[in-house]
């Protein structure tokens, strides 16, 4: 029997990036999109173009530069969202518009204040508008998993008749149980025969920890597209973890009997890159990509694995791209070695960027005996991933610190905030505390530093300081920032400012679930 092809739809850059603290700059999004293309995903949902100018520009840039996957943008069911979305995705040779409207009773009554008929009419109008721009139109009845089965089928039927080529069934709040969700998909195929002529997709959130299981149950019942995010990031408890969905389909192909176009050897690299850029770390025991996923610590396991790997290993670390590296970077390393290292880490750079990075590596190698991978990654962050101007609402202009064994550390900080120069003085227990005191006085004082982590890259007194911070906005949202500099205090201020910029961008961005 012919294997069904399952379309892998990645929404790391849209739903994943929607989670507080995960926000990425335009350049970072492009780097992630390149890696997703190498991974072989079929569709990249690159953003929600109406949400902010930054989102619009990111979707446009990805549509222009990434070949291979379809490039999709999200739009609510109204002309303004759809027109904006089209103006961003139209640069792709495979554009897709994804439009959605909520269908569950609670969303209709409390958020939209619309009747069942009005919601269907809005969906039809939106799909027709999207179809006037491109053939590939995806429609989602938001909160489908809590929508009555018969009404969900009526909406899907109307959406297919209006021209939708993909119907996505989301479990928006992660409420479903796997068997129940599988049966919902089965029922849909029984009640709407037209569903067999298009692609039925699923999009599961992980509030009860069922996102991957629900997605797989849907595949078993006929779904042909699965949506998810690398490392399972996303709103609240996140989305279905793409690497887990993929490795289930591959490792248990005897059970699923489907085909996918993913190069699984790119999974580990993709996971590391997303974690690195979003600042959202991966739990050690996370399936597929966690640090312990392939560690066999217990003696009995080690013995078994040494005599026959299959005793405890159902997939090999190599199959997901776990490997040590042999590339050593030194004073004499050229562009090729640097390019190979960047490539291994998932950062695909242009030749000009590689030349720039190589020059910096040589400069650093002159100062330090050896240059390590983390140094090179730090250089990339500074050179390639600099935030674009419109995303940097706050910029560091200058700072000065006075400290000593018998002085209270004091600092003065000059920042440019939305084009206006601001200066403040601060005191603290140490120089970094004093500098952050001055920063909080300039920006929103409800922000609080929750975590500060300093790593000296490559030992020695001339080492680069790599500072990661997490700050909270007083509303339960956490934002991360990271910066590298030869000066530890400067790296600290810059990382705090990056965190604040992320918090500001999150605050000003529209979020799809807000109606
Ligand atoms: O979770 C959800 O319902 C969504 C839709 C916009 C598809 O993300
Ligand atoms: Zn979602």
Coordinates of C-alpha atoms and ligand atoms in Angstrom, one line a residue:
X1 CA 0.0 0.0 0.0
X2 CA 1.2 3.5 -0.9
X3 CA 2.5 5.5 2.1
X4 CA 0.7 8.7 2.9
X5 CA 2.9 11.8 2.8
X6 CA 2.6 13.9 6.0
X7 CA 3.3 17.6 5.5
X8 CA 5.4 19.0 8.3
X9 CA 4.3 22.6 9.1
X10 CA 6.7 24.5 11.4
X11 CA 5.3 27.4 13.4
X12 CA 8.3 28.1 15.6
X13 CA 8.6 31.6 14.1
X14 CA 4.9 32.4 14.6
X15 CA 3.2 30.5 17.5
X16 CA 6.6 29.6 19.0
X17 CA 7.8 33.2 18.9
X18 CA 4.5 34.3 20.5
X19 CA 5.6 32.9 23.9
X20 CA 6.8 35.6 26.2
X21 CA 10.5 35.9 26.2
X22 CA 11.0 34.0 22.9
X23 CA 10.9 37.0 20.6
X24 CA 13.5 37.0 17.9
X25 CA 14.9 39.8 15.8
X26 CA 14.4 39.8 12.0
X27 CA 17.9 38.5 11.4
X28 CA 17.5 35.8 14.0
X29 CA 14.3 34.7 12.3
X30 CA 16.0 34.5 9.0
X31 CA 18.8 32.3 10.4
X32 CA 16.1 29.9 12.0
X33 CA 14.2 29.8 8.7
X34 CA 17.3 28.8 6.8
X35 CA 17.9 26.0 9.2
X36 CA 14.2 24.9 9.0
X37 CA 14.6 24.7 5.2
X38 CA 17.7 22.5 5.7
X39 CA 15.7 20.3 8.1
X40 CA 13.3 19.9 5.2
X41 CA 10.0 21.2 6.7
X42 CA 7.3 21.6 4.1
X43 CA 5.8 24.8 5.4
X44 CA 7.3 27.6 7.5
X45 CA 4.8 29.8 9.2
X46 CA 7.0 32.9 9.3
X47 CA 4.9 35.2 11.4
X48 CA 1.7 37.2 11.8
X49 CA 2.3 40.2 9.5
X50 CA -0.4 42.5 11.0
X51 CA 1.1 42.0 14.5
X52 CA 3.9 44.5 14.1
X53 CA 6.1 46.1 11.4
X54 CA 8.9 43.8 12.6
X55 CA 6.7 40.7 12.0
X56 CA 5.8 42.0 8.5
X57 CA 9.4 42.6 7.6
X58 CA 10.5 39.2 8.9
X59 CA 7.8 37.4 6.9
X60 CA 8.8 39.4 3.8
X61 CA 12.5 38.7 4.2
X62 CA 11.9 35.0 4.7
X63 CA 9.6 34.9 1.7
X64 CA 12.2 36.6 -0.4
X65 CA 15.2 34.5 0.7
X66 CA 14.1 31.0 1.7
X67 CA 13.5 28.6 -1.2
X68 CA 12.1 25.1 -0.7
X69 CA 9.3 25.2 1.9
X70 CA 6.1 27.1 1.4
X71 CA 6.2 30.4 3.3
X72 CA 3.0 31.1 5.2
X73 CA 1.7 34.1 7.2
X74 CA -1.1 34.2 9.7
X75 CA -4.1 36.5 9.3
X76 CA -7.4 36.9 11.3
X77 CA -10.6 36.6 9.2
X78 CA -10.7 40.2 8.0
X79 CA -9.5 42.0 4.8
X80 CA -6.9 44.2 6.6
X81 CA -5.1 41.2 8.1
X82 CA -5.3 39.2 4.8
X83 CA -4.1 42.0 2.6
X84 CA -1.2 42.7 5.0
X85 CA -0.3 39.0 5.0
X86 CA -0.4 38.7 1.3
X87 CA 1.9 41.8 0.9
X88 CA 4.5 39.9 3.0
X89 CA 4.2 36.3 1.7
X90 CA 3.8 37.2 -2.0
X91 CA 7.6 37.3 -2.5
X92 CA 7.8 33.5 -2.0
X93 CA 7.5 31.2 -4.9
X94 CA 5.2 29.1 -2.7
X95 CA 3.1 31.5 -0.7
X96 CA 0.4 30.4 1.7
X97 CA -2.2 32.6 3.6
X98 CA -3.4 31.0 6.9
X99 CA -6.6 32.7 8.1
X100 CA -8.6 31.8 11.2
X101 CA -11.6 32.5 13.3
X102 CA -12.8 31.1 16.6
X103 CA -15.7 28.6 16.5
X104 CA -16.2 27.3 20.0
X105 CA -19.2 28.6 21.9
X106 CA -17.1 30.3 24.6
X107 CA -15.0 32.1 22.0
X108 CA -18.1 33.1 19.9
X109 CA -20.1 34.4 22.9
X110 CA -17.4 36.0 25.0
X111 CA -14.7 37.1 22.5
X112 CA -16.3 37.6 19.1
X113 CA -20.0 38.2 20.1
X114 CA -21.1 36.6 16.9
X115 CA -23.6 33.9 16.0
X116 CA -22.7 30.6 14.4
X117 CA -24.0 31.9 11.1
X118 CA -22.0 35.1 11.3
X119 CA -18.8 33.2 12.1
X120 CA -19.3 31.0 9.0
X121 CA -20.0 34.0 6.8
X122 CA -16.8 35.7 8.1
X123 CA -14.8 32.6 7.4
X124 CA -16.1 32.3 3.8
X125 CA -15.5 36.0 3.1
X126 CA -11.9 35.8 4.4
X127 CA -11.1 32.6 2.5
X128 CA -12.4 34.1 -0.7
X129 CA -10.3 37.3 -0.2
X130 CA -7.2 35.1 0.4
X131 CA -8.0 33.0 -2.7
X132 CA -8.1 36.2 -4.7
X133 CA -4.4 36.4 -4.0
X134 CA -3.1 32.9 -3.9
X135 CA -4.2 29.3 -4.4
X136 CA -2.8 27.9 -1.2
X137 CA -5.1 29.0 1.6
X138 CA -5.2 27.4 5.0
X139 CA -8.2 27.9 7.3
X140 CA -8.4 27.2 11.0
X141 CA -11.5 27.1 13.2
X142 CA -9.8 28.3 16.3
X143 CA -10.5 26.3 19.5
X144 CA -11.9 23.5 17.2
X145 CA -11.3 20.9 19.8
X146 CA -13.9 22.6 22.1
X147 CA -16.3 23.3 19.2
X148 CA -19.4 21.0 19.0
X149 CA -18.7 18.3 16.4
X150 CA -21.5 19.1 14.1
X151 CA -20.9 22.8 14.0
X152 CA -17.2 22.2 13.4
X153 CA -18.2 20.0 10.4
X154 CA -20.5 22.7 9.1
X155 CA -17.7 25.3 9.3
X156 CA -15.2 22.9 7.6
X157 CA -17.6 22.2 4.8
X158 CA -18.2 25.9 4.2
X159 CA -14.5 26.6 4.2
X160 CA -13.7 23.9 1.7
X161 CA -16.5 25.1 -0.6
X162 CA -15.1 28.7 -0.3
X163 CA -11.8 27.3 -1.6
X164 CA -9.6 26.4 1.4
X165 CA -6.9 23.9 0.4
X166 CA -5.9 23.1 3.9
X167 CA -8.2 22.9 6.9
X168 CA -6.4 23.0 10.2
X169 CA -8.1 21.6 13.4
X170 CA -6.5 23.3 16.4
X171 CA -6.6 22.2 20.0
X172 CA -6.0 25.8 20.9
X173 CA -6.0 25.3 24.7
X174 CA -4.6 21.8 24.8
X175 CA -7.8 20.3 26.2
X176 CA -8.2 17.1 24.2
X177 CA -7.3 13.5 25.1
X178 CA -5.5 11.5 22.4
X179 CA -8.3 9.0 21.7
X180 CA -10.9 11.7 21.7
X181 CA -8.9 14.0 19.3
X182 CA -8.3 11.1 16.9
X183 CA -12.1 10.3 16.9
X184 CA -12.8 14.0 16.2
X185 CA -10.7 13.7 13.0
X186 CA -12.3 10.4 12.1
X187 CA -15.8 11.9 12.5
X188 CA -14.8 14.9 10.4
X189 CA -13.8 12.6 7.5
X190 CA -17.1 10.6 7.9
X191 CA -19.3 13.7 7.9
X192 CA -17.5 15.9 5.3
X193 CA -16.5 13.7 2.4
X194 CA -14.9 16.7 0.6
X195 CA -12.2 16.6 3.4
X196 CA -10.6 13.7 1.5
X197 CA -9.8 16.0 -1.4
X198 CA -7.9 18.6 0.6
X199 CA -5.3 18.4 3.4
X200 CA -6.6 18.0 7.0
X201 CA -4.1 19.4 9.4
X202 CA -3.8 19.5 13.2
X203 CA -2.3 22.0 15.6
X204 CA -2.1 20.9 19.2
X205 CA -1.2 22.9 22.3
X206 CA 0.4 21.2 25.3
X207 CA -1.5 22.4 28.3
X208 CA -2.1 18.8 29.5
X209 CA 1.0 17.4 28.0
X210 CA -0.9 15.7 25.2
X211 CA 0.2 17.8 22.2
X212 CA 2.4 15.2 20.5
X213 CA 0.1 12.3 21.4
X214 CA -3.0 14.2 20.1
X215 CA -1.1 15.1 16.8
X216 CA -0.1 11.4 16.3
X217 CA -3.7 10.2 17.0
X218 CA -4.9 12.6 14.3
X219 CA -2.3 11.2 11.8
X220 CA -3.5 7.7 12.6
X221 CA -7.1 8.9 11.7
X222 CA -6.2 10.5 8.4
X223 CA -4.7 13.9 9.1
X224 CA -2.1 14.8 6.5
X225 CA -0.4 17.8 8.0
X226 CA 1.0 18.3 11.5
X227 CA 1.9 21.7 12.9
X228 CA 4.4 22.1 15.7
X229 CA 7.4 24.0 17.0
X230 CA 11.0 23.1 17.5
X231 CA 11.6 22.2 21.2
X232 CA 7.8 22.5 21.6
X233 CA 7.9 26.2 22.4
X234 CA 4.8 28.3 22.1
X235 CA 2.0 30.0 23.9
X236 CA 1.7 28.8 27.6
X237 CA 2.8 25.2 27.8
X238 CA 3.8 25.3 24.1
X239 CA 2.9 23.5 20.9
X240 CA 3.5 19.9 19.8
X241 CA 7.3 19.4 19.7
X242 CA 8.2 19.0 16.1
X243 CA 11.2 16.8 16.7
X244 CA 9.1 14.4 18.8
X245 CA 6.4 14.2 16.2
X246 CA 9.0 13.5 13.5
X247 CA 10.9 10.9 15.4
X248 CA 7.7 9.1 16.3
X249 CA 6.7 8.9 12.6
X250 CA 10.2 7.7 11.6
X251 CA 11.0 5.3 14.5
X252 CA 7.5 3.8 14.5
X253 CA 7.0 3.8 10.8
X254 CA 5.9 0.2 11.2
X255 CA 2.9 1.6 13.1
X256 CA 2.2 4.8 11.1
X257 CA 3.3 3.8 7.6
X258 CA 3.7 7.3 6.4
X259 CA 6.4 9.3 4.5
X260 CA 7.9 12.6 5.5
X261 CA 10.5 14.8 3.9
X262 CA 12.5 15.6 7.0
X263 CA 16.3 15.1 7.2
X264 CA 16.3 13.9 10.8
X265 CA 20.1 14.5 11.1
X266 CA 19.3 18.2 11.2
X267 CA 17.0 17.9 14.3
X268 CA 19.6 18.4 17.0
X269 CA 21.2 21.4 15.3
X270 CA 17.7 23.0 14.8
X271 CA 16.9 22.5 18.4
X272 CA 20.2 23.9 19.7
X273 CA 19.8 26.9 17.4
X274 CA 16.3 27.7 18.5
X275 CA 17.2 27.3 22.2
X276 CA 20.3 29.5 21.7
X277 CA 18.5 32.3 19.9
X278 CA 15.3 32.4 22.0
X279 CA 17.1 31.9 25.3
X280 CA 14.6 29.1 26.2
X281 CA 16.7 26.2 27.4
X282 CA 15.9 22.6 26.8
X283 CA 15.2 20.4 29.8
X284 CA 17.9 17.7 30.3
X285 CA 15.5 14.8 30.0
X286 CA 13.6 16.2 27.0
X287 CA 12.9 13.5 24.4
X288 CA 15.1 13.5 21.3
X289 CA 17.1 16.6 22.0
X290 CA 17.6 16.8 25.8
X291 CA 21.1 16.3 27.1
X292 CA 20.2 13.0 28.7
X293 CA 18.2 11.7 25.8
X294 CA 20.9 9.3 24.7
X295 CA 22.9 9.1 28.0
X296 CA 23.1 5.6 29.5
X297 CA 24.2 6.2 33.0
X298 CA 23.0 3.2 34.9
X299 CA 25.7 0.4 34.9
X300 CA 23.3 -2.3 33.7
X301 CA 22.2 -0.1 30.8
X302 CA 25.8 0.7 29.8
X303 CA 26.6 -3.0 29.8
X304 CA 23.7 -3.7 27.6
X305 CA 24.4 -0.9 25.2
X306 CA 28.1 -1.9 24.9
X307 CA 27.2 -5.5 23.9
X308 CA 24.2 -4.5 21.7
X309 CA 23.0 -0.9 21.3
X310 CA 19.5 -2.1 20.6
X311 CA 19.0 -3.3 24.1
X312 CA 18.3 0.2 25.3
X313 CA 18.5 2.4 22.2
X314 CA 15.4 2.6 19.9
X315 CA 17.1 5.2 17.7
X316 CA 20.7 6.3 17.4
X317 CA 22.0 9.6 18.5
X318 CA 23.5 10.0 15.0
X319 CA 20.0 9.7 13.4
X320 CA 19.0 13.0 15.0
X321 CA 22.4 14.6 14.4
X322 CA 24.1 14.3 17.8
X323 CA 27.8 14.3 17.1
X324 CA 31.0 15.6 18.6
X325 CA 33.0 18.1 16.6
X326 CA 36.5 17.8 15.2
X327 CA 36.8 21.4 14.1
X328 CA 39.4 23.4 16.0
X329 CA 39.6 27.1 15.4
X330 CA 43.0 28.8 15.8
X331 CA 45.0 31.7 14.6
X332 CA 45.6 30.1 11.2
X333 CA 42.1 28.9 10.6
X334 CA 40.7 30.3 7.4
X335 CA 37.2 31.0 6.1
X336 CA 36.5 27.3 5.4
X337 CA 37.1 26.2 8.9
X338 CA 34.9 29.0 10.3
X339 CA 32.2 28.4 7.7
X340 CA 32.2 24.6 8.6
X341 CA 31.9 25.4 12.3
X342 CA 29.0 27.9 11.7
X343 CA 27.4 25.3 9.5
X344 CA 27.6 22.7 12.2
X345 CA 25.9 25.0 14.6
X346 CA 23.0 25.8 12.2
X347 CA 24.1 29.3 11.4
X348 CA 24.2 29.6 7.6
X349 CA 25.9 32.9 6.8
X350 CA 26.5 34.7 3.6
X351 CA 30.1 34.7 2.2
X352 CA 30.5 38.4 3.3
X353 CA 29.4 37.6 6.8
X354 CA 31.8 34.6 7.0
X355 CA 34.6 36.9 5.9
X356 CA 33.7 39.4 8.6
X357 CA 33.5 36.7 11.2
X358 CA 36.8 35.1 10.2
X359 CA 38.5 38.5 10.5
X360 CA 37.2 38.9 14.0
X361 CA 38.2 35.3 14.9
X362 CA 41.8 36.1 13.8
X363 CA 41.7 39.3 15.8
X364 CA 40.6 37.3 18.9
X365 CA 43.2 34.5 18.2
X366 CA 45.9 37.2 18.3
X367 CA 44.8 38.1 21.8
X368 CA 44.0 34.6 23.1
X369 CA 45.8 31.3 22.7
X370 CA 42.8 29.5 21.4
X371 CA 39.5 30.4 20.1
X372 CA 36.6 28.1 21.0
X373 CA 33.3 27.4 19.4
X374 CA 31.5 29.6 21.9
X375 CA 33.8 32.5 21.0
X376 CA 32.8 32.1 17.3
X377 CA 29.1 31.9 18.2
X378 CA 29.5 35.0 20.4
X379 CA 31.1 36.8 17.4
X380 CA 28.3 35.8 15.2
X381 CA 25.8 37.2 17.6
X382 CA 27.5 40.5 17.7
X383 CA 28.1 40.8 13.9
X384 CA 25.3 39.1 12.2
X385 CA 22.4 39.2 14.6
X386 CA 22.5 42.8 15.6
X387 CA 18.9 44.0 16.0
X388 CA 17.7 46.2 13.3
X389 CA 17.1 49.8 14.3
X390 CA 13.3 49.7 14.5
X391 CA 13.5 46.9 17.0
X392 CA 16.0 48.6 19.3
X393 CA 13.8 51.1 21.0
X394 CA 16.4 51.5 23.7
X395 CA 20.1 51.9 22.8
X396 CA 23.1 52.3 25.1
X397 CA 24.9 55.5 24.4
X398 CA 27.4 55.6 27.3
X399 CA 28.0 54.6 30.8
X400 CA 30.6 55.2 33.6
X401 CA 31.1 53.3 36.8
X402 CA 33.1 54.2 39.9
X403 CA 34.0 51.4 42.4
X404 CA 36.6 50.6 45.0
X405 CA 37.1 48.7 48.2
X406 CA 35.8 51.5 50.4
X407 CA 33.3 53.2 48.0
X408 CA 29.7 52.5 47.4
X409 CA 29.7 51.6 43.6
X410 CA 28.0 54.3 41.6
X411 CA 27.1 54.4 37.9
X412 CA 25.8 56.9 35.4
X413 CA 24.1 55.6 32.3
X414 CA 23.0 57.4 29.1
X415 CA 20.4 55.7 27.0
X416 CA 18.5 56.6 23.8
X417 CA 14.9 55.7 24.4
X418 CA 12.6 56.1 21.4
X419 CA 14.9 58.7 20.0
X420 CA 15.2 60.7 23.2
X421 CA 18.4 60.9 25.2
X422 CA 18.0 60.0 28.9
X423 CA 20.6 60.0 31.7
X424 CA 20.4 58.6 35.2
X425 CA 22.7 57.7 38.1
X426 CA 22.4 54.6 40.2
X427 CA 24.1 52.9 43.2
X428 CA 24.3 49.3 44.2
X429 CA 26.1 46.5 46.0
X430 CA 28.5 46.1 43.1
X431 CA 29.2 47.8 39.7
X432 CA 26.6 45.8 37.8
X433 CA 24.0 46.4 40.4
X434 CA 24.7 50.1 40.2
X435 CA 24.4 50.2 36.4
X436 CA 21.2 48.2 36.4
X437 CA 19.8 50.6 39.1
X438 CA 20.4 53.5 36.7
X439 CA 18.8 51.6 33.8
X440 CA 15.6 50.8 35.8
X441 CA 15.3 54.5 36.7
X442 CA 15.2 55.3 32.9
X443 CA 13.0 52.6 31.7
X444 CA 9.9 51.0 33.3
X445 CA 10.7 50.4 37.0
X446 CA 8.3 47.5 37.2
X447 CA 10.9 45.4 35.3
X448 CA 13.0 43.3 37.6
X449 CA 16.2 41.3 37.0
X450 CA 15.3 37.7 37.8
X451 CA 18.4 35.9 36.7
X452 CA 22.0 36.9 35.8
X453 CA 24.5 34.5 34.4
X454 CA 28.1 35.3 33.6
X455 CA 30.3 33.0 31.6
X456 CA 33.9 33.8 30.7
X457 CA 34.5 32.5 27.2
X458 CA 37.9 30.9 27.0
X459 CA 39.7 31.4 30.3
X460 CA 42.2 34.1 31.1
X461 CA 41.9 37.8 32.2
X462 CA 41.3 38.9 28.6
X463 CA 38.5 36.5 28.0
X464 CA 35.2 37.6 26.5
X465 CA 32.4 38.0 29.0
X466 CA 29.2 36.3 27.9
X467 CA 26.2 37.6 30.0
X468 CA 22.7 36.1 29.9
X469 CA 19.9 37.7 31.9
X470 CA 16.2 37.1 32.4
X471 CA 13.9 39.9 33.5
X472 CA 10.3 39.9 34.5
X473 CA 7.7 42.6 33.6
X474 CA 5.7 42.3 36.7
X475 CA 2.9 40.6 34.8
X476 CA 4.4 37.1 34.9
X477 CA 6.3 37.3 31.6
X478 CA 10.0 36.6 31.4
X479 CA 12.3 38.0 28.8
X480 CA 15.9 37.0 28.1
X481 CA 18.9 39.0 26.8
X482 CA 22.4 38.0 26.0
X483 CA 25.5 40.0 25.1
X484 CA 29.2 39.4 24.7
X485 CA 31.9 42.0 25.2
X486 CA 35.5 42.2 26.4
X487 CA 34.2 44.4 29.2
X488 CA 32.0 42.5 31.7
X489 CA 30.0 45.6 32.8
X490 CA 29.3 46.6 29.2
X491 CA 28.2 43.0 28.4
X492 CA 25.9 43.2 31.4
X493 CA 24.2 46.5 30.4
X494 CA 23.9 45.4 26.8
X495 CA 22.2 42.1 27.8
X496 CA 19.7 44.0 30.1
X497 CA 18.9 46.4 27.3
X498 CA 18.3 43.4 24.9
X499 CA 15.9 42.0 27.4
X500 CA 14.1 45.3 27.7
X501 CA 13.8 45.7 24.0
X502 CA 12.3 42.2 23.8
X503 CA 9.8 43.1 26.5
X504 CA 8.9 46.4 24.7
X505 CA 8.4 44.6 21.4
X506 CA 6.2 42.0 23.0
X507 CA 4.1 44.7 24.6
X508 CA 3.5 46.5 21.4
X509 CA 2.8 43.4 19.2
X510 CA -0.8 42.2 18.5
X511 CA -1.4 38.6 19.5
X512 CA -3.8 36.5 17.5
X513 CA -5.7 35.0 20.4
X514 CA -6.7 38.5 21.5
X515 CA -9.4 38.4 18.8
Ligands
LIG1 O1 -3.7 27.6 18.6 C1 -4.4 28.1 17.7 O2 -5.6 27.9 17.6 C2 -3.7 28.9 16.7 C3 -4.5 29.3 15.5 C4 -4.2 30.7 15.1 C5 -4.2 28.3 14.4 O3 -2.5 29.2 16.9
LIG2 ZN1 -1.6 27.9 18.4

